[in-house]
Amino acid sequence: MKKVILLTVISISAYFVNGVNSQNLDFRNSIPDVMNNINVVQNTPLGIKSFTLSLDSFPVFPGFPKTFQYTSFEGSIYCNMDSDPELEIVFNVGYTVQALNKDGSNVPGWPKTVSSYPLEGAPAFGDINGDGEGEIVVTNHGVTSGGYIYAFKKDGTAVSGFPINHGYSSRTPVLADVNGDSKLDIIVNLRTYPTGKVYVYKYDGTVLPGWPKNIGHVPASSAAVGDIDGDNSPEIVMESYTGLYVWKANGDSLPGFPFVMPNGDVNSYSSPVLADVDGDNFKEIIFGTHVSGAGGYVYVI
């Protein structure tokens, strides 16, 4: 186990500001200050130069900004929702799933309105039923209990078997092919205070064999999915408030887990990340924790 210093990285798509192509700009390790300014390094024919760029100077697309009632708890995603080659903007706000073209107009068949509870997290996009087209998956929940998983086709119609009366699921659903059938499965948590569970649903709304799995405290994040032990099969990594859990695709716990933080720190909100940190061709698990009123830690295990 190693403790590392967290680096924040900002990724910005290409654009032009004051005639400068951002593809020649280096934004690495740039954190906006309170005035929304970042330090930028530019590679020019005359050498390297550094200057300050205001993020408020970014051009606004025609048709934006858009105003919506209620709150969006997490960010948007970009995916192709129609037959043109351009990506559309999809996000949750209140009880609606919005899908916007780049001119701010609604994608045909959208928005979609859900019932009972406001939406949580961001949408997930991927082919869950093997038809060659991506679907949109979202979740909602009540104040302390209740909630559904919704899956929509790109034209806004519901996927067969959905919505699922799942219960209180926090954060964003994750899509990954867990069982190797070339269809993306839906990985979500279930909050059953003071404990929780992790579910893997198939494209038809049924639960994958070997699941759900219990966790010892309430869930704290979305899952991360990837092969961390080199067996060419994915593992599912999930945080509870007090520990980190890893399971094989069949639901068996990976040896050595759950991992309980030794410093009295706890997990909240940010999801784990999988990456080969030390170059041994095995992915490590990177996650951040906090201590009430006293900072926190970043772990690499």
Short mmCIF file of C-alpha atoms in Angstrom, two decimals:
data_model
loop_
_atom_site.label_atom_id
_atom_site.label_comp_id
_atom_site.label_asym_id
_atom_site.label_seq_id
_atom_site.Cartn_x
_atom_site.Cartn_y
_atom_site.Cartn_z
CA MET A 1 0.00 0.00 0.00
CA LYS A 2 1.29 3.41 -0.97
CA LYS A 3 0.15 6.93 -0.19
CA VAL A 4 0.53 9.38 -3.03
CA ILE A 5 -0.09 13.05 -3.64
CA LEU A 6 -3.22 13.73 -5.66
CA LEU A 7 -2.71 15.57 -8.93
CA THR A 8 -5.69 17.29 -10.54
CA VAL A 9 -5.75 17.21 -14.34
CA ILE A 10 -8.02 19.33 -16.50
CA SER A 11 -8.77 18.14 -20.01
CA ILE A 12 -10.07 20.75 -22.43
CA SER A 13 -11.19 20.10 -26.00
CA ALA A 14 -9.74 22.04 -28.93
CA TYR A 15 -11.07 25.54 -29.49
CA PHE A 16 -9.80 28.98 -30.49
CA VAL A 17 -9.34 31.86 -28.04
CA ASN A 18 -7.95 35.11 -29.39
CA GLY A 19 -6.87 33.24 -32.51
CA VAL A 20 -4.84 30.63 -30.61
CA ASN A 21 -5.54 26.95 -31.34
CA SER A 22 -5.78 25.11 -28.04
CA GLN A 23 -4.20 22.03 -29.60
CA ASN A 24 -0.87 23.86 -29.13
CA LEU A 25 -1.60 24.56 -25.47
CA ASP A 26 -0.62 22.46 -22.46
CA PHE A 27 -3.19 22.56 -19.62
CA ARG A 28 -1.61 19.81 -17.50
CA ASN A 29 -1.71 20.29 -13.74
CA SER A 30 -3.75 23.47 -14.20
CA ILE A 31 -6.24 24.20 -11.42
CA PRO A 32 -8.52 27.25 -11.85
CA ASP A 33 -8.13 29.89 -9.17
CA VAL A 34 -11.07 31.74 -7.59
CA MET A 35 -11.20 34.04 -10.64
CA ASN A 36 -11.46 30.97 -12.93
CA ASN A 37 -8.00 31.58 -14.40
CA ILE A 38 -5.48 28.86 -15.28
CA ASN A 39 -1.79 28.94 -16.16
CA VAL A 40 -1.10 27.69 -19.69
CA VAL A 41 2.10 26.69 -21.49
CA GLN A 42 2.15 27.14 -25.28
CA ASN A 43 4.62 25.53 -27.68
CA THR A 44 5.35 28.10 -30.42
CA PRO A 45 7.91 28.24 -33.28
CA LEU A 46 9.78 30.77 -31.14
CA GLY A 47 9.88 28.50 -28.11
CA ILE A 48 7.83 27.85 -24.99
CA LYS A 49 5.82 30.67 -23.46
CA SER A 50 3.53 30.81 -20.44
CA PHE A 51 0.44 32.92 -19.92
CA THR A 52 -2.83 33.07 -18.00
CA LEU A 53 -6.13 32.09 -19.62
CA SER A 54 -9.58 32.90 -18.27
CA LEU A 55 -11.99 29.99 -18.58
CA ASP A 56 -14.75 32.62 -18.69
CA SER A 57 -13.44 33.64 -22.12
CA PHE A 58 -14.53 30.36 -23.71
CA PRO A 59 -17.04 31.01 -26.50
CA VAL A 60 -20.69 30.12 -25.83
CA PHE A 61 -22.40 28.04 -28.50
CA PRO A 62 -25.54 29.47 -30.14
CA GLY A 63 -28.63 28.13 -28.35
CA PHE A 64 -26.90 28.16 -24.97
CA PRO A 65 -27.03 28.60 -22.02
CA LYS A 66 -30.14 26.55 -21.27
CA THR A 67 -32.25 27.01 -18.15
CA PHE A 68 -33.99 24.12 -16.39
CA GLN A 69 -36.12 23.76 -13.31
CA TYR A 70 -34.71 21.64 -10.47
CA THR A 71 -31.14 20.47 -9.90
CA SER A 72 -28.57 18.38 -11.77
CA PHE A 73 -26.45 16.47 -9.24
CA GLU A 74 -23.66 15.30 -11.55
CA GLY A 75 -22.31 16.14 -14.99
CA SER A 76 -23.44 15.45 -18.51
CA ILE A 77 -22.17 12.86 -20.98
CA TYR A 78 -21.55 13.16 -24.72
CA CYS A 79 -22.78 10.41 -27.01
CA ASN A 80 -24.28 9.94 -30.46
CA MET A 81 -28.04 9.90 -30.01
CA ASP A 82 -29.07 10.06 -33.67
CA SER A 83 -27.96 9.33 -37.24
CA ASP A 84 -25.63 12.31 -37.67
CA PRO A 85 -21.92 12.06 -36.75
CA GLU A 86 -22.12 14.75 -34.08
CA LEU A 87 -22.28 14.01 -30.36
CA GLU A 88 -25.23 15.12 -28.27
CA ILE A 89 -25.36 16.28 -24.64
CA VAL A 90 -27.25 14.01 -22.21
CA PHE A 91 -27.81 14.80 -18.53
CA ASN A 92 -30.23 14.39 -15.64
CA VAL A 93 -32.04 17.33 -14.09
CA GLY A 94 -34.84 16.89 -11.57
CA TYR A 95 -37.25 14.26 -12.85
CA THR A 96 -36.11 14.49 -16.49
CA VAL A 97 -33.40 13.02 -18.70
CA GLN A 98 -32.42 15.69 -21.21
CA ALA A 99 -30.77 15.11 -24.61
CA LEU A 100 -29.69 18.23 -26.50
CA ASN A 101 -28.21 18.86 -29.93
CA LYS A 102 -25.25 21.23 -30.22
CA ASP A 103 -27.67 24.07 -31.10
CA GLY A 104 -29.57 23.55 -27.83
CA SER A 105 -32.60 21.90 -29.42
CA ASN A 106 -34.04 18.66 -28.07
CA VAL A 107 -33.05 15.37 -29.65
CA PRO A 108 -36.26 13.82 -31.10
CA GLY A 109 -37.99 11.67 -28.47
CA TRP A 110 -36.47 13.61 -25.57
CA PRO A 111 -36.60 14.70 -22.76
CA LYS A 112 -37.91 11.73 -20.79
CA THR A 113 -39.71 12.16 -17.48
CA VAL A 114 -39.46 9.61 -14.66
CA SER A 115 -41.89 9.17 -11.79
CA SER A 116 -41.81 9.10 -7.99
CA TYR A 117 -38.29 10.42 -7.32
CA PRO A 118 -35.73 12.84 -8.80
CA LEU A 119 -32.83 11.42 -10.77
CA GLU A 120 -29.45 10.74 -9.16
CA GLY A 121 -25.98 10.93 -10.69
CA ALA A 122 -25.22 11.17 -14.40
CA PRO A 123 -26.60 8.99 -17.20
CA ALA A 124 -24.63 6.00 -18.48
CA PHE A 125 -24.50 5.16 -22.19
CA GLY A 126 -23.71 1.84 -23.86
CA ASP A 127 -25.13 -1.16 -25.70
CA ILE A 128 -26.82 -3.23 -22.99
CA ASN A 129 -28.90 -5.52 -25.24
CA GLY A 130 -26.51 -6.32 -28.08
CA ASP A 131 -28.49 -4.57 -30.81
CA GLY A 132 -25.52 -2.48 -31.93
CA GLU A 133 -27.06 0.73 -30.57
CA GLY A 134 -26.32 2.46 -27.30
CA GLU A 135 -28.92 2.82 -24.57
CA ILE A 136 -29.23 5.44 -21.80
CA VAL A 137 -29.36 4.10 -18.22
CA VAL A 138 -30.30 6.31 -15.24
CA THR A 139 -31.37 5.86 -11.61
CA ASN A 140 -33.52 7.77 -9.15
CA HIS A 141 -34.26 7.41 -5.44
CA GLY A 142 -36.25 8.81 -2.55
CA VAL A 143 -35.02 10.58 0.57
CA THR A 144 -34.28 7.41 2.54
CA SER A 145 -35.60 4.53 0.42
CA GLY A 146 -37.21 3.59 -2.88
CA GLY A 147 -35.90 4.03 -6.40
CA TYR A 148 -35.83 2.72 -9.95
CA ILE A 149 -33.40 1.91 -12.76
CA TYR A 150 -34.50 3.18 -16.17
CA ALA A 151 -33.12 2.22 -19.58
CA PHE A 152 -34.08 4.08 -22.75
CA LYS A 153 -33.28 3.52 -26.40
CA LYS A 154 -31.86 6.45 -28.34
CA ASP A 155 -35.31 7.28 -29.69
CA GLY A 156 -36.61 7.67 -26.11
CA THR A 157 -38.61 4.44 -25.90
CA ALA A 158 -38.10 2.22 -22.85
CA VAL A 159 -35.96 -0.91 -23.09
CA SER A 160 -37.95 -4.09 -22.43
CA GLY A 161 -37.73 -5.13 -18.77
CA PHE A 162 -37.35 -1.56 -17.48
CA PRO A 163 -37.83 0.31 -15.22
CA ILE A 164 -36.58 -1.97 -12.43
CA ASN A 165 -37.94 -1.40 -8.93
CA HIS A 166 -34.46 -1.54 -7.40
CA GLY A 167 -34.54 0.68 -4.34
CA TYR A 168 -32.22 3.46 -3.19
CA SER A 169 -29.19 3.53 -5.52
CA SER A 170 -26.75 6.41 -5.09
CA ARG A 171 -24.28 7.79 -7.65
CA THR A 172 -24.03 6.96 -11.38
CA PRO A 173 -24.68 3.47 -12.81
CA VAL A 174 -21.72 1.77 -14.51
CA LEU A 175 -21.99 -0.33 -17.69
CA ALA A 176 -19.54 -3.18 -18.35
CA ASP A 177 -19.60 -6.67 -19.87
CA VAL A 178 -19.23 -8.66 -16.67
CA ASN A 179 -20.22 -12.14 -17.89
CA GLY A 180 -18.59 -12.07 -21.35
CA ASP A 181 -21.78 -12.23 -23.44
CA SER A 182 -20.89 -9.08 -25.45
CA LYS A 183 -23.69 -7.13 -23.77
CA LEU A 184 -23.02 -4.44 -21.19
CA ASP A 185 -24.34 -5.24 -17.73
CA ILE A 186 -25.59 -2.58 -15.30
CA ILE A 187 -23.68 -2.22 -12.02
CA VAL A 188 -25.40 -0.25 -9.26
CA ASN A 189 -25.31 -0.05 -5.49
CA LEU A 190 -28.22 -0.35 -3.07
CA ARG A 191 -28.29 1.70 0.10
CA THR A 192 -29.90 -0.20 2.99
CA TYR A 193 -28.68 1.90 5.92
CA PRO A 194 -26.56 1.07 7.88
CA THR A 195 -25.29 -1.40 5.25
CA GLY A 196 -25.56 -1.82 1.49
CA LYS A 197 -25.39 -4.15 -1.49
CA VAL A 198 -23.94 -4.21 -5.01
CA TYR A 199 -26.08 -5.51 -7.89
CA VAL A 200 -25.27 -6.50 -11.46
CA TYR A 201 -28.29 -6.50 -13.79
CA LYS A 202 -28.50 -8.04 -17.25
CA TYR A 203 -30.04 -6.33 -20.28
CA ASP A 204 -33.45 -7.88 -19.55
CA GLY A 205 -33.65 -6.53 -15.99
CA THR A 206 -32.73 -9.81 -14.27
CA VAL A 207 -29.87 -10.09 -11.77
CA LEU A 208 -26.64 -11.77 -12.90
CA PRO A 209 -25.93 -15.11 -11.10
CA GLY A 210 -23.68 -14.65 -8.05
CA TRP A 211 -25.11 -11.23 -7.26
CA PRO A 212 -25.98 -9.11 -5.27
CA LYS A 213 -23.10 -8.82 -2.80
CA ASN A 214 -23.26 -7.36 0.70
CA ILE A 215 -21.05 -4.51 1.90
CA GLY A 216 -20.48 -3.65 5.55
CA HIS A 217 -21.55 -0.01 5.41
CA VAL A 218 -23.52 2.25 3.09
CA PRO A 219 -22.19 2.54 -0.49
CA ALA A 220 -19.99 5.56 -1.13
CA SER A 221 -19.43 5.71 -4.90
CA SER A 222 -19.99 4.26 -8.33
CA ALA A 223 -18.08 1.10 -9.25
CA ALA A 224 -14.87 0.71 -11.22
CA VAL A 225 -14.54 -2.31 -13.51
CA GLY A 226 -11.37 -3.84 -14.97
CA ASP A 227 -8.99 -6.79 -14.88
CA ILE A 228 -6.72 -6.18 -11.88
CA ASP A 229 -5.35 -9.72 -11.33
CA GLY A 230 -4.39 -10.59 -14.91
CA ASP A 231 -6.88 -13.40 -15.50
CA ASN A 232 -8.49 -11.66 -18.52
CA SER A 233 -11.78 -11.37 -16.66
CA PRO A 234 -13.12 -8.15 -15.13
CA GLU A 235 -13.26 -7.43 -11.43
CA ILE A 236 -15.76 -5.03 -9.85
CA VAL A 237 -14.40 -2.51 -7.34
CA MET A 238 -16.79 -0.70 -5.01
CA GLU A 239 -16.35 1.61 -2.04
CA SER A 240 -18.39 1.50 1.12
CA TYR A 241 -18.14 4.30 3.64
CA THR A 242 -15.49 2.39 5.61
CA GLY A 243 -13.85 0.00 3.14
CA LEU A 244 -12.98 -1.06 -0.40
CA TYR A 245 -14.43 -4.25 -1.93
CA VAL A 246 -13.35 -6.25 -4.99
CA TRP A 247 -15.25 -9.16 -6.54
CA LYS A 248 -14.70 -11.48 -9.45
CA ALA A 249 -17.29 -11.51 -12.24
CA ASN A 250 -19.02 -14.50 -10.62
CA GLY A 251 -19.38 -12.64 -7.31
CA ASP A 252 -16.48 -14.29 -5.46
CA SER A 253 -14.47 -11.89 -3.33
CA LEU A 254 -10.88 -11.26 -4.45
CA PRO A 255 -8.37 -12.46 -1.79
CA GLY A 256 -7.21 -9.63 0.45
CA PHE A 257 -10.47 -7.70 0.28
CA PRO A 258 -12.30 -5.87 1.68
CA PHE A 259 -9.59 -3.33 2.47
CA VAL A 260 -10.30 -1.20 5.54
CA MET A 261 -8.51 2.14 5.79
CA PRO A 262 -6.03 2.13 8.70
CA ASN A 263 -6.18 5.84 9.53
CA GLY A 264 -9.78 6.21 10.60
CA ASP A 265 -10.58 7.86 7.26
CA VAL A 266 -13.69 7.12 5.21
CA ASN A 267 -14.87 7.14 1.59
CA SER A 268 -17.36 9.56 0.09
CA TYR A 269 -18.55 10.31 -3.45
CA SER A 270 -15.40 9.96 -5.60
CA SER A 271 -15.13 6.64 -7.43
CA PRO A 272 -12.04 4.41 -7.53
CA VAL A 273 -9.79 4.49 -10.61
CA LEU A 274 -7.87 1.54 -12.09
CA ALA A 275 -4.45 2.13 -13.68
CA ASP A 276 -1.07 0.40 -13.95
CA VAL A 277 0.93 2.74 -11.72
CA ASP A 278 4.18 0.76 -11.36
CA GLY A 279 4.48 -0.75 -14.86
CA ASP A 280 4.03 -4.39 -13.83
CA ASN A 281 1.12 -4.91 -16.29
CA PHE A 282 -1.37 -5.16 -13.42
CA LYS A 283 -3.82 -2.38 -12.67
CA GLU A 284 -3.70 -0.81 -9.22
CA ILE A 285 -6.72 0.66 -7.43
CA ILE A 286 -6.50 4.40 -6.74
CA PHE A 287 -9.03 6.03 -4.44
CA GLY A 288 -9.30 9.04 -2.17
CA THR A 289 -10.63 9.31 1.37
CA HIS A 290 -11.32 12.01 3.92
CA VAL A 291 -11.19 12.61 7.64
CA SER A 292 -13.82 14.90 9.11
CA GLY A 293 -12.20 18.32 9.52
CA ALA A 294 -8.69 16.98 8.91
CA GLY A 295 -8.01 16.45 5.20
CA GLY A 296 -7.65 12.92 3.88
CA TYR A 297 -5.54 10.42 1.95
CA VAL A 298 -5.10 8.99 -1.53
CA TYR A 299 -4.41 5.24 -1.61
CA VAL A 300 -2.80 3.12 -4.31
CA ILE A 301 -3.23 -0.62 -3.60
#
